[in-house]
Short mmCIF file of C-alpha atoms and ligand atoms in Angstrom, two decimals:
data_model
loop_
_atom_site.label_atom_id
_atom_site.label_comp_id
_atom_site.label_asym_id
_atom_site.label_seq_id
_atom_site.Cartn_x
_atom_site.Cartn_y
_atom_site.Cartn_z
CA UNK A 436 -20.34 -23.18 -19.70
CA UNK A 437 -20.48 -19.63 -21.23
CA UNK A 438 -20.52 -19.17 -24.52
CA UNK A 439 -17.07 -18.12 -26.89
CA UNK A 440 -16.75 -16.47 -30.06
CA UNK A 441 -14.65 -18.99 -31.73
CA UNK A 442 -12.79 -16.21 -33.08
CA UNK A 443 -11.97 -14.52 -30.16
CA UNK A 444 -10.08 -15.94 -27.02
CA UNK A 445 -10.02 -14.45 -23.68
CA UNK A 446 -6.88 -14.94 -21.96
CA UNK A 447 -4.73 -13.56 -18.89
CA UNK A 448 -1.54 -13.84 -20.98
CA UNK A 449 0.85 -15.91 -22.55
CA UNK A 450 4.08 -17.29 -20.27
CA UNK A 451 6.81 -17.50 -22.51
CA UNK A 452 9.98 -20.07 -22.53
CA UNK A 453 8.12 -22.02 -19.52
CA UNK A 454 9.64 -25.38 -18.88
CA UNK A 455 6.94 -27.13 -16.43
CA UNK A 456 4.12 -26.95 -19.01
CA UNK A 457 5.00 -30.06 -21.13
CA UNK A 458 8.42 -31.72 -22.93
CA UNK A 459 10.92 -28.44 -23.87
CA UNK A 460 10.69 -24.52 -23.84
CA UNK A 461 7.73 -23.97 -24.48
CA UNK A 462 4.86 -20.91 -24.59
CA UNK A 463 2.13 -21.43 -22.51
CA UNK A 464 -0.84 -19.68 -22.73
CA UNK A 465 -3.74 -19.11 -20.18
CA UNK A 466 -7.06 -19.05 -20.97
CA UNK A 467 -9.84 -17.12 -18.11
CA UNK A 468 -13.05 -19.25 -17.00
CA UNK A 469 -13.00 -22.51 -15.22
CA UNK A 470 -15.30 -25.05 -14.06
CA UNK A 471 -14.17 -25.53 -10.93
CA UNK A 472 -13.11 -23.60 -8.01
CA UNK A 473 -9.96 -25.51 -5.79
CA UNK A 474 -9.67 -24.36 -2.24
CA UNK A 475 -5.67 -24.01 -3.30
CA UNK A 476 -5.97 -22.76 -6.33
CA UNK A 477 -3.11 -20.01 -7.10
CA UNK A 478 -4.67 -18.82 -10.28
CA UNK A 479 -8.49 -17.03 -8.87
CA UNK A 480 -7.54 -14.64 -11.56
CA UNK A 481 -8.69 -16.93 -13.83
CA UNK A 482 -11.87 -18.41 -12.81
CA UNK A 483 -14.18 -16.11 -13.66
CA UNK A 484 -14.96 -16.29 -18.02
CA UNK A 485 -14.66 -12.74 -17.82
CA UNK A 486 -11.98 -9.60 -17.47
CA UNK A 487 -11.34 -8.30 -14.14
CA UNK A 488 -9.47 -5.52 -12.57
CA UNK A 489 -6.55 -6.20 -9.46
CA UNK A 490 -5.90 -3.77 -7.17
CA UNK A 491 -2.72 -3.68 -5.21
CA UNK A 492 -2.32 -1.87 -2.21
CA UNK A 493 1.11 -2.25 -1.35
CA UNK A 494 1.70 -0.33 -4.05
CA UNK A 495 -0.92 2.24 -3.80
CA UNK A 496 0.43 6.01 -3.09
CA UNK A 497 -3.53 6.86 -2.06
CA UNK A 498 -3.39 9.63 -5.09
CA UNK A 499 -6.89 9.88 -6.43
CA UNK A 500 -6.08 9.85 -9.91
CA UNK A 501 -7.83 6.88 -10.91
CA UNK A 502 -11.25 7.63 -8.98
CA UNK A 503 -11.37 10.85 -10.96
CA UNK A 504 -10.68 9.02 -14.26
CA UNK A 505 -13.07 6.31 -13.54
CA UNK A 506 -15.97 7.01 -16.11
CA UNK A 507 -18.39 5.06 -14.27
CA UNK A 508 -18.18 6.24 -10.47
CA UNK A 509 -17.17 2.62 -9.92
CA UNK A 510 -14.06 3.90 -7.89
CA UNK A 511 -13.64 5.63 -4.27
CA UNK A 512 -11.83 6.35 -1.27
CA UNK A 513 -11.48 4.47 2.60
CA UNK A 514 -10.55 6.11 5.60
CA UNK A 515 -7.23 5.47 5.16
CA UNK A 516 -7.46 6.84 1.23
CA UNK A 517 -7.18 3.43 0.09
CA UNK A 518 -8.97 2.81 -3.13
CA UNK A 519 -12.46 0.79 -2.81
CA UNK A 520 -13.62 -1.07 -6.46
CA UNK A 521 -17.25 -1.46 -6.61
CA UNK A 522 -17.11 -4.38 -8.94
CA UNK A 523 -20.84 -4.37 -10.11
CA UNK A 524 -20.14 -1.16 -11.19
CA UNK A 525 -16.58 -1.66 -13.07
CA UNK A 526 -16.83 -1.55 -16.67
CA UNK A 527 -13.33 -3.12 -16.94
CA UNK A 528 -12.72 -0.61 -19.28
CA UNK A 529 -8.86 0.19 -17.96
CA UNK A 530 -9.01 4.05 -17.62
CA UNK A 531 -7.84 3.48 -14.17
CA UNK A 532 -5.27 1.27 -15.41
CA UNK A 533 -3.81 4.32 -17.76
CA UNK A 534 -3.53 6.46 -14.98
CA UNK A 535 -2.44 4.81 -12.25
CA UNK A 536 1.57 5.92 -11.50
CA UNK A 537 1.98 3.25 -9.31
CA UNK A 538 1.04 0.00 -10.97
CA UNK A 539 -1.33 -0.35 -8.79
CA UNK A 540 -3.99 -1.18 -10.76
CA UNK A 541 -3.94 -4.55 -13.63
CA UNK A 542 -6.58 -5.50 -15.86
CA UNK A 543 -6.38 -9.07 -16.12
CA UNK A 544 -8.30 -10.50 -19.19
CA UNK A 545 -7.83 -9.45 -22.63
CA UNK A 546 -9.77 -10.09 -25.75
CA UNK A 547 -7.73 -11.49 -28.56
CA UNK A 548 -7.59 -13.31 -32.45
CA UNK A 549 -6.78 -16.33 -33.76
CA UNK A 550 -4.28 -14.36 -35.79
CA UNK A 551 -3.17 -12.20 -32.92
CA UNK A 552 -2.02 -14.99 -30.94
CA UNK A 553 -0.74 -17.59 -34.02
CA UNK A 554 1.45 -14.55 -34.69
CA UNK A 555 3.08 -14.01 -30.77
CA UNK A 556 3.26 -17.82 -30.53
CA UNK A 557 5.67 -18.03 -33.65
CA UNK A 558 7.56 -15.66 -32.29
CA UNK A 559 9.57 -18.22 -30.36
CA UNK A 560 9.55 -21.04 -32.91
CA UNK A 561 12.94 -21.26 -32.44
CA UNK A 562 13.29 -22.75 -29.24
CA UNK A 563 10.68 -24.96 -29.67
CA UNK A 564 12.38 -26.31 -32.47
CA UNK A 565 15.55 -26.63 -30.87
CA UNK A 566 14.52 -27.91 -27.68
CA UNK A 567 11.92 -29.80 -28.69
CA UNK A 568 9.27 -27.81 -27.06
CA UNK A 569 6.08 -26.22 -28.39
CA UNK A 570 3.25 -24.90 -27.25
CA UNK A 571 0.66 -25.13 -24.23
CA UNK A 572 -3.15 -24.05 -24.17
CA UNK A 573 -3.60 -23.71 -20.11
CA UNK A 574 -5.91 -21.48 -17.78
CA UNK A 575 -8.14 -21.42 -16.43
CA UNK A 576 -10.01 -24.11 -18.38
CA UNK A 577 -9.09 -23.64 -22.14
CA UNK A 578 -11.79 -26.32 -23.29
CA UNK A 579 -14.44 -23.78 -21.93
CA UNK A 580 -13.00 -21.92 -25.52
CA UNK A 581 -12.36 -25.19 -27.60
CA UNK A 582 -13.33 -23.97 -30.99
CA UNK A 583 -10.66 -20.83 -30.59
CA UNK A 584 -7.66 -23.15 -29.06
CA UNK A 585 -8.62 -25.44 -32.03
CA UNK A 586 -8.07 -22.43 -34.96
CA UNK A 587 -5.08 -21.98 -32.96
CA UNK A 588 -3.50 -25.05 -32.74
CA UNK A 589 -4.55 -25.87 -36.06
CA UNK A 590 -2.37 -23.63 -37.62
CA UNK A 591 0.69 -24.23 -35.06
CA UNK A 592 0.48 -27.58 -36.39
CA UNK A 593 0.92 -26.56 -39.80
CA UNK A 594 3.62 -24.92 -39.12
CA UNK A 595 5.28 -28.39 -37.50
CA UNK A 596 5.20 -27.08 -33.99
CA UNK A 597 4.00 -29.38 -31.04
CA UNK A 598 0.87 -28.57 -29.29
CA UNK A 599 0.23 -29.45 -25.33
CA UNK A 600 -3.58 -28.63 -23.73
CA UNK A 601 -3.63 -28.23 -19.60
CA UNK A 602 -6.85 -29.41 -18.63
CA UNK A 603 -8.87 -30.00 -15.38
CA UNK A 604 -11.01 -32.31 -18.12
CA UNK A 605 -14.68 -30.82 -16.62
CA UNK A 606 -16.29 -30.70 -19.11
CA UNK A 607 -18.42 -32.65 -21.84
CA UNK A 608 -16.25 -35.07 -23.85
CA UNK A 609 -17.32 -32.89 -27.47
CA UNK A 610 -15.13 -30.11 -26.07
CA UNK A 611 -12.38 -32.76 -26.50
CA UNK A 612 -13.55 -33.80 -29.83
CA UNK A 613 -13.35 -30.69 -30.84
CA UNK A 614 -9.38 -30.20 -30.69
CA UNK A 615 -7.71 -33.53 -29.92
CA UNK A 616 -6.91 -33.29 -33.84
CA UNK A 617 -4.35 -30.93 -33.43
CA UNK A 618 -2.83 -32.05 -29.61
CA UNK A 619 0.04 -33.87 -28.85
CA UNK A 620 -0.08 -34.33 -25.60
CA UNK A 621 -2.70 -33.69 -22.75
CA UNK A 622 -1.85 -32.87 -19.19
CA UNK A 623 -4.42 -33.98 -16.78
CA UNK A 624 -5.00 -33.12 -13.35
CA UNK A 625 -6.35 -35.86 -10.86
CA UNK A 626 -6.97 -34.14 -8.01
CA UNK A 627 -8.20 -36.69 -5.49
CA UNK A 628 -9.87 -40.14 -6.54
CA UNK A 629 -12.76 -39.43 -3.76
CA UNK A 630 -15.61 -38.62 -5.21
CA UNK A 631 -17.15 -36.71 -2.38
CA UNK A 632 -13.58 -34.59 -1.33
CA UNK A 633 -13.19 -33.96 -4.86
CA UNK A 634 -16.55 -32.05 -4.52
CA UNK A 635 -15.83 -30.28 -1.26
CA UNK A 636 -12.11 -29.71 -2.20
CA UNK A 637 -13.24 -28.26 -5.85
CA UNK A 638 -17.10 -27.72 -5.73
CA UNK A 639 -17.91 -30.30 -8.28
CA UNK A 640 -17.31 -34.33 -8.42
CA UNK A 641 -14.64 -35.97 -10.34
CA UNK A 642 -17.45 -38.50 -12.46
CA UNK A 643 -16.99 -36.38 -15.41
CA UNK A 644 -13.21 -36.23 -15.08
CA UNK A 645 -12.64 -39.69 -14.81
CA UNK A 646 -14.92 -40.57 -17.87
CA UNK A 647 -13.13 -38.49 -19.72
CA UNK A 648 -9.93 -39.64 -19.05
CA UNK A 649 -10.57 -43.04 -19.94
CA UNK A 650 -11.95 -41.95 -23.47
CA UNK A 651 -8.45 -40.06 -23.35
CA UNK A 652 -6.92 -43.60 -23.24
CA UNK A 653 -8.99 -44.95 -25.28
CA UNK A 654 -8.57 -42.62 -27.93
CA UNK A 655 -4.31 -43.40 -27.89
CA UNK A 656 -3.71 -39.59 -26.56
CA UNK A 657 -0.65 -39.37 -25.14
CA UNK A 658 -0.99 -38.40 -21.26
CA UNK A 659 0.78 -36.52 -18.50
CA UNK A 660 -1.65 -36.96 -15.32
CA UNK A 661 -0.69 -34.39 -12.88
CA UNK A 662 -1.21 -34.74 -8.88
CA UNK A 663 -1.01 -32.14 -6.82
CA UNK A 664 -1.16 -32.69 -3.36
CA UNK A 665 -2.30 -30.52 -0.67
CA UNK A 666 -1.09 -30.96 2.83
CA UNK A 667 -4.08 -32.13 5.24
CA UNK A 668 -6.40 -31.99 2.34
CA UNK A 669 -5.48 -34.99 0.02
CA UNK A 670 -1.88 -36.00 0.84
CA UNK A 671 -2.72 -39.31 2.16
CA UNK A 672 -1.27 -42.63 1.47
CA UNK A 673 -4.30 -44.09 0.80
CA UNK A 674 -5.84 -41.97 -1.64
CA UNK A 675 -2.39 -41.70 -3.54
CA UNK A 676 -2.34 -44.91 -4.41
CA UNK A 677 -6.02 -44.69 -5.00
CA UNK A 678 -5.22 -42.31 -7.65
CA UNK A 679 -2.19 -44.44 -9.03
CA UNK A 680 -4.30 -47.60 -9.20
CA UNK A 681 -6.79 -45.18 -11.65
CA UNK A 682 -3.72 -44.07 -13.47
CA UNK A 683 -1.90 -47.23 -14.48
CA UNK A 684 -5.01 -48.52 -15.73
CA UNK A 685 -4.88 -45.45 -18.59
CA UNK A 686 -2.89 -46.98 -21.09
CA UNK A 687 -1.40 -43.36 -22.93
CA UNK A 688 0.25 -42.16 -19.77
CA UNK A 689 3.99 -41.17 -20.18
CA UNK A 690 4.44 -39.60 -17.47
CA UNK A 691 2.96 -38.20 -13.64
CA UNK A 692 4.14 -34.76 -12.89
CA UNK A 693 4.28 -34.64 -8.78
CA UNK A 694 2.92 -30.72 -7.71
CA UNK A 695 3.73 -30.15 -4.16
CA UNK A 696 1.16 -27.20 -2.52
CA UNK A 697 2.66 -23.88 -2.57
CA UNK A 698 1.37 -20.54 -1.82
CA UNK A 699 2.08 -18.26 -4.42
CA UNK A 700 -1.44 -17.29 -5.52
CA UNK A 701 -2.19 -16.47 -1.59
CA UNK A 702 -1.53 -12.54 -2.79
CA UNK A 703 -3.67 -12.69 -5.81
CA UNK A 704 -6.92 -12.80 -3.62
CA UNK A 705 -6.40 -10.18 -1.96
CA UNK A 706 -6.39 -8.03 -5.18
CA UNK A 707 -9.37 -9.47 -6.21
CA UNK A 708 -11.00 -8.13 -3.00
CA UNK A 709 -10.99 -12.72 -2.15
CA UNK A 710 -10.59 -14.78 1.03
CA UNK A 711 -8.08 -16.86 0.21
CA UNK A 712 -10.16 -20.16 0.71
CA UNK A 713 -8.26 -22.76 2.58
CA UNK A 714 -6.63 -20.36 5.23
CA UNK A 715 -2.94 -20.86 6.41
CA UNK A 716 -1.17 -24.43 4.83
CA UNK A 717 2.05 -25.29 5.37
CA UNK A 718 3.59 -26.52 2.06
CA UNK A 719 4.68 -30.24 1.87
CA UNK A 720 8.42 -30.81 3.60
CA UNK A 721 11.38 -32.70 1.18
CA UNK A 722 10.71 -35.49 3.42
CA UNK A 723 6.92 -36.08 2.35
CA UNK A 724 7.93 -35.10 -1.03
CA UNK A 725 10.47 -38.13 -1.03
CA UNK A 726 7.78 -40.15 0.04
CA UNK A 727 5.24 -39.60 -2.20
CA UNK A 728 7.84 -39.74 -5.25
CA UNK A 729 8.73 -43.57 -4.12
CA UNK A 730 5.46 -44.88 -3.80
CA UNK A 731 4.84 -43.09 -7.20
CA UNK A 732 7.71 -44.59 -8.68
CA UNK A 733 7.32 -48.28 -7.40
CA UNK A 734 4.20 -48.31 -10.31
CA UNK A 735 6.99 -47.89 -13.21
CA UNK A 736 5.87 -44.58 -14.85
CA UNK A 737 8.40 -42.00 -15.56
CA UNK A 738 7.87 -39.02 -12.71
CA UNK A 739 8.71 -35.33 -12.68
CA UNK A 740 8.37 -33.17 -9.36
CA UNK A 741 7.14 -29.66 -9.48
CA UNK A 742 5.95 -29.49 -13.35
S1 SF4 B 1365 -11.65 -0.41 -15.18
FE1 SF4 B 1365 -12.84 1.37 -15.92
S2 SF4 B 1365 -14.85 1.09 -14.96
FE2 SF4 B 1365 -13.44 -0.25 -13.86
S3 SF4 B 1365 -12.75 0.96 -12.11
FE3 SF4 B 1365 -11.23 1.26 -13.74
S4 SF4 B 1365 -11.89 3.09 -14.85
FE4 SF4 B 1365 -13.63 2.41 -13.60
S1 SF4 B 1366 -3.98 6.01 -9.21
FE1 SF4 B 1366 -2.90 4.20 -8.45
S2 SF4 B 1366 -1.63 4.96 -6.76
FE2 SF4 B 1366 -3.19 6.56 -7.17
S3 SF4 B 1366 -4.90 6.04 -5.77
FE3 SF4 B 1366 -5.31 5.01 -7.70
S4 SF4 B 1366 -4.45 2.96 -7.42
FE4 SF4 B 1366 -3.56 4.25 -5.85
#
């Protein structure tokens, strides 16, 4: 895990008035770096713990201007005028960015305070008061920057407002201890229950994960176990219910939030200069969806599809 400033957070940006991210309209905000890396995963912008600069083509009028305003030669030209990044050289310092008429170029990654963001988040303590919503700490992994989500939520919390984290739950249980103070509610991915496809669907196992979702349990905090499900990849019968047995033995859980595949992150890789990983996947069809909700629902907790 890289190290944080405490102080500081690093996120791509904060979603506002989302209503998939926990009870209510609510604020979500995403935090860069992540532990794992999910053949599916639509987010790749926010893997790496560090800023990073997306370059759209499509949009791309083959100008120049930004290779001329690059201060560190980190830009050029293809044959077809197309802009090349050379990452190792890209100072992310968003000259480009400035210039750019098109859009073309995004910096994705910013650098901000405890007071920064406390301030944006109350901006919209109104509807979280009046749908009894609040806010989210997502990503990314946002327990990779514990001790800022922590100063954060600490002082949403003072000001009455309800705090959700979003968490893949990789990492050692003190990141945990270090906010679950100031959380509501935790949303918690289980991904498959198969130790070795979790590894080759995610690049690490699920030991850790598990673990840590019993001391969730354990600990009386409330739970929202998430299950996405990938055609071909874990959309099974049998490893459903292998992941439902696991679940109803977690005695917080209020809920299981059903998240069909979809592709809408297949674009994002491409601006990163990225294969997308798991090549061309059809998305699950209402009839499998159906499916999956019954069996879920024949263990008696509360489902939602699509959070
Ligand atoms: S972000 Fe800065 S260093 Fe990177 S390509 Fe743009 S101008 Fe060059
Ligand atoms: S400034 Fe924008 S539109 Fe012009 S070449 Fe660079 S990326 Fe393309």
């Amino acid at each position: 895990m890289p190290l944080f400033n405490p102080d500081i957070g690093l996120i791509s940006h904060v979603q506002k008035y989302s209503t998939k991210d926990g009870p209510g309209i609510r604020d979500t905000v995403f935090f860069k770096g992540c532990s794992l890396g999910c053949l599916w995963c639509s987010n790749p912008e926010l893997i790496r713990p560090h800023p990073e600069l997306l370059y759209t083509r499509s949009k791309c009028v083959s100008c120049g201007i930004c290779i001329d305003a690059c201060p560190h030669g980190a830009l050029s030209s293809d044959s077809d005028n197309f802009v090349i990044i050379e990452r190792e050289k890209c100072a992310t310092c968003g000259e480009c960015v400035a210039v750019c008429p098109e859009g073309a170029l995004e910096l994705v990654g910013k650098e901000i305070s405890v007071h920064e963001l406390v301030a944006e988040l109350l901006k919209d303590e109104i509807f979280y008061q009046t749908s009894g919503g609040g806010v989210t700490f997502s990503g990314g992994e946002p327990l990779y920057q514990a001790g800022f989500v922590y100063q954060v939520a600490e002082q949403l919390k003072r000001a009455g407002i309800h705090t959700a984290l979003d968490t893949a739950g990789d990492v050692s249980w003190c990141r945990f201890e270090e906010v679950l103070d100031v959380i509501d509610l935790v949303l918690y991915d289980i991904k498959t229950a198969d130790r070795a496809l979790h590894q080759r669907l995610t690049g690490r196992d699920n030991d850790l994960i598990l673990a840590n979702a019993r001391l969730l349990a354990m600990r009386d905090v409330p739970l929202h176990i998430r299950l996405v499900i990938v055609p071909g990849v874990n959309d099974g019968m049998d490893d459903l219910e292998a992941r439902m047995e696991f679940i109803t033995k977690l005695a917080t859980v209020k809920q299981v939030d059903l998240l069909p595949y979809h592709c809408y992150g297949v674009g994002k890789y491409a601006r990163l200069a990225l294969d997308y990983p798991i090549g061309d996947l059809p998305e699950c069809s209402d009839e499998q969806i159906e499916e999956l909700r019954s069996s879920i629902a024949s263990y008696g907790i509360p489902i939602t599809i699509g959070g």
